[in-house]
PDB file of C-alpha atoms in Angstrom:
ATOM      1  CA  UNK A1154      20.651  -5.654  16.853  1.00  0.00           C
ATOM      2  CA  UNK A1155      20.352  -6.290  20.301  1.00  0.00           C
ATOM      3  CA  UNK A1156      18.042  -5.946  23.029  1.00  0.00           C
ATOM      4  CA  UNK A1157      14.424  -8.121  22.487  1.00  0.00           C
ATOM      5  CA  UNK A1158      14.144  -8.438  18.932  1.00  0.00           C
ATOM      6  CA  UNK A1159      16.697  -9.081  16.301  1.00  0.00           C
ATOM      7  CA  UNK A1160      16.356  -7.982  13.154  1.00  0.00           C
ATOM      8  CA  UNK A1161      14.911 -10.503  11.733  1.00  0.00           C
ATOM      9  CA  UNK A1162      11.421 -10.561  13.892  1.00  0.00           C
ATOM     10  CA  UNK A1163      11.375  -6.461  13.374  1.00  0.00           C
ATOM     11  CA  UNK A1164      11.022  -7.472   9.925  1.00  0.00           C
ATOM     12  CA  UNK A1165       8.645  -9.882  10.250  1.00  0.00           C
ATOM     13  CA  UNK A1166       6.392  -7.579  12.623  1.00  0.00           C
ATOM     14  CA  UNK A1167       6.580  -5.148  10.131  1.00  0.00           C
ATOM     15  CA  UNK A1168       5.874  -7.275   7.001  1.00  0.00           C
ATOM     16  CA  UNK A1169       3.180  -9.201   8.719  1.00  0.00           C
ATOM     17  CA  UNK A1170       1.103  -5.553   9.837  1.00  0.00           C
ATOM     18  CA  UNK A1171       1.849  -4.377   6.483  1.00  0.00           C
ATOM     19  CA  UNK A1172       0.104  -6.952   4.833  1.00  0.00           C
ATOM     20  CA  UNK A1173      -2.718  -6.912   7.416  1.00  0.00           C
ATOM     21  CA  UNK A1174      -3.277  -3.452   6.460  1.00  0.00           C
ATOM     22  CA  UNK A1175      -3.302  -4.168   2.636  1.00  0.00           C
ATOM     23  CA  UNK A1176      -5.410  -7.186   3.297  1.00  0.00           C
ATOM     24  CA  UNK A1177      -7.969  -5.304   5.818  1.00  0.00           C
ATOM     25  CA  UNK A1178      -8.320  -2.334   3.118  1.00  0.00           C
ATOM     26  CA  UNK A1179      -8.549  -4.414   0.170  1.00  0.00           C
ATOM     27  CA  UNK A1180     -11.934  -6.079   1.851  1.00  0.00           C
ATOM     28  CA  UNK A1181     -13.157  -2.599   2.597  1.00  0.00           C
ATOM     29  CA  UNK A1182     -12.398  -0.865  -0.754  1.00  0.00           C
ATOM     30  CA  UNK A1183     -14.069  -4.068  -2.712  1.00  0.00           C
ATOM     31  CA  UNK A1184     -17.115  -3.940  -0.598  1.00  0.00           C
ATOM     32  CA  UNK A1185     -17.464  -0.124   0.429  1.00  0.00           C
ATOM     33  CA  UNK A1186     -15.399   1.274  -2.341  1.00  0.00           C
ATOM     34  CA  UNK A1187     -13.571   3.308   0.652  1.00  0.00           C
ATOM     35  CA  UNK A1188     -10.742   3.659   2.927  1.00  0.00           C
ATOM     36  CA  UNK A1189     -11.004   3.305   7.255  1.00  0.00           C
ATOM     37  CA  UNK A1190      -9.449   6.388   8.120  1.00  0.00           C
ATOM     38  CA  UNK A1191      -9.220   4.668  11.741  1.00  0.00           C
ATOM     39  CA  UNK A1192      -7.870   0.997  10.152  1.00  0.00           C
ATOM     40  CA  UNK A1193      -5.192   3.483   7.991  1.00  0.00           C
ATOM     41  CA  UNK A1194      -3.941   6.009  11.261  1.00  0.00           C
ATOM     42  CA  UNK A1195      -3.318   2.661  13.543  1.00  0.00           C
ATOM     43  CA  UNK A1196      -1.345   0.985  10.527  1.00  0.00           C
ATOM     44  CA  UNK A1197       0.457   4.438   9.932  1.00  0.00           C
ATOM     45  CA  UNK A1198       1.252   5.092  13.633  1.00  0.00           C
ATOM     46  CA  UNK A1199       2.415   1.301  14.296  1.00  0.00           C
ATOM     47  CA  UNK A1200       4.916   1.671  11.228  1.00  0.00           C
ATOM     48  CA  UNK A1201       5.869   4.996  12.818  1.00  0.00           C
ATOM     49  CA  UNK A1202       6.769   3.292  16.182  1.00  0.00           C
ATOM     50  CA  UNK A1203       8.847   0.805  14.674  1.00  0.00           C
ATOM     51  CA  UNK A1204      10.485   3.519  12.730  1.00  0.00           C
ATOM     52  CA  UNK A1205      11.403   5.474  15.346  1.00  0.00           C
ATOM     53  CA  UNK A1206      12.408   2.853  17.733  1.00  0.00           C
ATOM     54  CA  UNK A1207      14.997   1.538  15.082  1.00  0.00           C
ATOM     55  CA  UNK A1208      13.399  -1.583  14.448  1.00  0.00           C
ATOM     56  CA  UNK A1209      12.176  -1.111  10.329  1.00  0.00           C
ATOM     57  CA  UNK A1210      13.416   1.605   8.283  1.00  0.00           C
ATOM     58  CA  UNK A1211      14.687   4.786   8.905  1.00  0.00           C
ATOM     59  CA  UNK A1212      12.266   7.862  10.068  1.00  0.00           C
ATOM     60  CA  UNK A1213      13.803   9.487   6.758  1.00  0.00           C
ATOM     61  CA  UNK A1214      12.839   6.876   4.568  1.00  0.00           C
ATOM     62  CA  UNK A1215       9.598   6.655   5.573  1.00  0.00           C
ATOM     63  CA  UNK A1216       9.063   9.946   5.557  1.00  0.00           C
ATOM     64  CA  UNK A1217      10.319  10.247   1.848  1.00  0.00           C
ATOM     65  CA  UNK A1218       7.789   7.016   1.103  1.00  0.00           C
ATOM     66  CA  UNK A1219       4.995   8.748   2.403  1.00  0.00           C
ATOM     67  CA  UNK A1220       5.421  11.313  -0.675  1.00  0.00           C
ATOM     68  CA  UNK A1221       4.231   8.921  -3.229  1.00  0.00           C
ATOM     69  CA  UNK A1222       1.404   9.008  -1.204  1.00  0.00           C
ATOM     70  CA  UNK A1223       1.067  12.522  -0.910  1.00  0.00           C
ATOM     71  CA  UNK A1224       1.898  12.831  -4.704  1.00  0.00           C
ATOM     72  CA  UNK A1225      -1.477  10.762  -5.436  1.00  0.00           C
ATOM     73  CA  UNK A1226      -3.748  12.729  -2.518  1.00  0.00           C
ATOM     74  CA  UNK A1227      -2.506  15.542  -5.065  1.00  0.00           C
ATOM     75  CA  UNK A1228      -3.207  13.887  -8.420  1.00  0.00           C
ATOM     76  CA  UNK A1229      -6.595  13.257  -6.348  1.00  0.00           C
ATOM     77  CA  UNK A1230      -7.773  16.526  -6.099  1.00  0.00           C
ATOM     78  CA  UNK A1231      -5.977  17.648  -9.610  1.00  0.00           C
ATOM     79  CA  UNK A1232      -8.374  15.310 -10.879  1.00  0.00           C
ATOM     80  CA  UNK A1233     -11.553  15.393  -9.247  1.00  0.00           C
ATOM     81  CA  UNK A1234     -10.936  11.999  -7.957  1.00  0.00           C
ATOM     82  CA  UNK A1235     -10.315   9.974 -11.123  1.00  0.00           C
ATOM     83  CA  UNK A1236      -7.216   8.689  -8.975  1.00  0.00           C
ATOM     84  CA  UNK A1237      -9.413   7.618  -5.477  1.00  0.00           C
ATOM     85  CA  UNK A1238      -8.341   9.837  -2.214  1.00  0.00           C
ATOM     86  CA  UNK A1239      -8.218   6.231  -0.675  1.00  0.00           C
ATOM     87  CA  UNK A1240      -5.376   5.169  -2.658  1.00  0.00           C
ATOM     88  CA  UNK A1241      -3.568   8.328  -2.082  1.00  0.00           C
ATOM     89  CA  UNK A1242      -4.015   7.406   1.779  1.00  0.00           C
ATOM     90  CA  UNK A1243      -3.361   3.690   1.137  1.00  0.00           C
ATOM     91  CA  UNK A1244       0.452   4.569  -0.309  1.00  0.00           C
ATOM     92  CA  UNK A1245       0.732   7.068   2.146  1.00  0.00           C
ATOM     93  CA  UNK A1246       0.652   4.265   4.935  1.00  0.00           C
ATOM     94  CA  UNK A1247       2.492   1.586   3.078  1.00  0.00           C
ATOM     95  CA  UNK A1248       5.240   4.400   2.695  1.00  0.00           C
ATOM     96  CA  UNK A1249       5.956   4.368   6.115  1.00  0.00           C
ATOM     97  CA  UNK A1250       6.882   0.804   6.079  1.00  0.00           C
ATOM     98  CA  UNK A1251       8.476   0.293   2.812  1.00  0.00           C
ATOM     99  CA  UNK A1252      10.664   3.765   1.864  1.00  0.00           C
ATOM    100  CA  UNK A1253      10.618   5.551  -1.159  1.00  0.00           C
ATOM    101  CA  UNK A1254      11.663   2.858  -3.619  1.00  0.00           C
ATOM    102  CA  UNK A1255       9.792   0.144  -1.785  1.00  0.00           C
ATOM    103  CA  UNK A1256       6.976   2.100  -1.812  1.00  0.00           C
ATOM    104  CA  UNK A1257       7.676   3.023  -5.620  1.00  0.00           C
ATOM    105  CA  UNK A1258       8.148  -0.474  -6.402  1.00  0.00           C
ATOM    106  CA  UNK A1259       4.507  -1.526  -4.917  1.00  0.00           C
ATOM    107  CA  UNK A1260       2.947   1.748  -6.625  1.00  0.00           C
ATOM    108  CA  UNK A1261       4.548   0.292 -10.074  1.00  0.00           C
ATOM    109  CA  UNK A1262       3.444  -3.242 -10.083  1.00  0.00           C
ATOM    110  CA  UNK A1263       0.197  -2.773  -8.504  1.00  0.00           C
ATOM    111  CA  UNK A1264      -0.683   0.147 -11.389  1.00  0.00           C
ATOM    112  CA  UNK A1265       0.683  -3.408 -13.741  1.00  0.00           C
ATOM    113  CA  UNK A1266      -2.110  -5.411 -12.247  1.00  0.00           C
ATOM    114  CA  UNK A1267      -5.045  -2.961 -12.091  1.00  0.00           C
ATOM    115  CA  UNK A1268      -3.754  -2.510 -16.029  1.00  0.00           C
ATOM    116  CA  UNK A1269      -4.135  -5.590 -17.262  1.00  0.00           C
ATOM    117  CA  UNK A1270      -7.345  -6.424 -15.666  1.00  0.00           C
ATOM    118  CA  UNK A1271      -8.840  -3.218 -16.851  1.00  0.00           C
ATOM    119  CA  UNK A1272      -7.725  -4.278 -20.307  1.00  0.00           C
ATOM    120  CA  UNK A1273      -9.372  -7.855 -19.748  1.00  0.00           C
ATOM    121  CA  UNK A1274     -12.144  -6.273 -18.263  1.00  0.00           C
ATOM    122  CA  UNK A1275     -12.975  -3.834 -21.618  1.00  0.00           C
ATOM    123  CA  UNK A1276     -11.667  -6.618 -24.054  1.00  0.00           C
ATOM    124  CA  UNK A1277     -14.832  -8.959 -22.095  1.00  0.00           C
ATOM    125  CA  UNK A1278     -16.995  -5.907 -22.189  1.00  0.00           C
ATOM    126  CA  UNK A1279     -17.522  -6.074 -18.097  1.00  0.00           C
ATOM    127  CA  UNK A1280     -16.458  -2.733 -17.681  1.00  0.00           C
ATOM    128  CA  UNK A1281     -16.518   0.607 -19.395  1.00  0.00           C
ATOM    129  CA  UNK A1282     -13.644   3.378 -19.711  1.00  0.00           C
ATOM    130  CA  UNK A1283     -15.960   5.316 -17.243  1.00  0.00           C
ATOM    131  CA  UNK A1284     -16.175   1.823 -14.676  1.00  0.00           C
ATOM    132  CA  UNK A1285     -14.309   2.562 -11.125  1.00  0.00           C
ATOM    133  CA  UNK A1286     -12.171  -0.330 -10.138  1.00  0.00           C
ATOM    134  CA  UNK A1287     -10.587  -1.217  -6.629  1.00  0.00           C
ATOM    135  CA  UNK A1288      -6.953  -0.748  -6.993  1.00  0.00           C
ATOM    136  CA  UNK A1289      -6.099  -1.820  -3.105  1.00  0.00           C
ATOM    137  CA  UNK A1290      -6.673  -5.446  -4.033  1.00  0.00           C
ATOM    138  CA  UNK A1291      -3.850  -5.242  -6.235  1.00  0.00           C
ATOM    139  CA  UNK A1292      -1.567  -4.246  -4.234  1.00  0.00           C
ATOM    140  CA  UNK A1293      -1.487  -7.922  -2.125  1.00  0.00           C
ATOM    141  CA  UNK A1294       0.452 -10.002  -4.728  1.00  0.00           C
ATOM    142  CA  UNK A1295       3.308  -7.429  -5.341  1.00  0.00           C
ATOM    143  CA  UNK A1296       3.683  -6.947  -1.699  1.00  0.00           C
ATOM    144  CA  UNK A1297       4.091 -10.633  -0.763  1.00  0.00           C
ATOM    145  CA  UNK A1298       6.436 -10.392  -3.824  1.00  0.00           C
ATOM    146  CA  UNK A1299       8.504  -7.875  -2.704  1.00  0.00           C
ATOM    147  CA  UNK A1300       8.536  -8.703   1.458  1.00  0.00           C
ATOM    148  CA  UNK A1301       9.651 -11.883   0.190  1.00  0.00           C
ATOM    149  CA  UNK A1302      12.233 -10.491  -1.988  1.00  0.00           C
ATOM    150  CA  UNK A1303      13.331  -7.914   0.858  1.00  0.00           C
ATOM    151  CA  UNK A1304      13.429 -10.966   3.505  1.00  0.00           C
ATOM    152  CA  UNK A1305      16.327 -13.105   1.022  1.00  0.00           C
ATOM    153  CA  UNK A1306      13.780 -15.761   0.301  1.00  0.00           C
ATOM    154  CA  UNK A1307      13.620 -15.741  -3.734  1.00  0.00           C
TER     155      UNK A1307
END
């Protein structure tokens, strides 16, 4: 790639606002239980520019990662919230800077996480089947996991 960044600090841009944005909502939705609309549109636009300037993944892919996050703003309304319109928004932005399978991957181990401390959680009796947890903080670990993965590093 030429020109002013290679492709190596495009990724790094990228990973580094990604996680920012994970990190920044996981704070909110643990002490508000909500999403910043604002925080989420100036993470989605900034993975939008580097899209469309060449410098992460293609507009296509992103485009087709935003789905998942559509597919849960669905399964949000479908189900009267049960699934958090946050999260829908959440996957909607991460999308944009990790594709469909990317995207897919994160949706998959964070749902891993959130599962087995909701088991630990009921097992301990500090939660109820009716208790709302946070899923955005769960998203962190598998995203360092798979930037790292996607960078060559493990």
């Amino acid at each position: 790639m030429q020109g002013l960044w290679g492709l190596k600090e495009a990724f790094m841009i990228s990973g580094i606002l990604l996680l920012l944005f994970i990190i920044l909502s996981a704070i909110t939705d643990v002490r508000y239980k909500k999403i910043n609309i604002q925080t989420s549109i100036i993470f989605f636009l900034a993975g939008m520019v580097l899209n469309l300037s060449g410098l992460n993944i293609s507009l296509q892919d992103g485009i087709f990662g935003m789905s998942i996050g559509f597919l849960l703003i669905g399964l949000s309304f479908a189900s009267g919230e049960k699934i958090g319109l946050g999260d829908g928004i959440i996957f909607t932005v991460t999308g944009v800077y990790l594709g469909f399978f990317g995207n897919f991957l994160l949706l998959s181990l964070s749902l891993f996480l959130c599962a087995c401390f909701s088991a630990g959680a009921l097992i301990f009796r500090k939660a109820d089947r009716n208790s709302r947890i946070p899923m955005v903080p769960f998203l962190i670990i598998p995203a360092i996991c798979e930037l790292t993965m996607m960078a060559g590093v493990l």
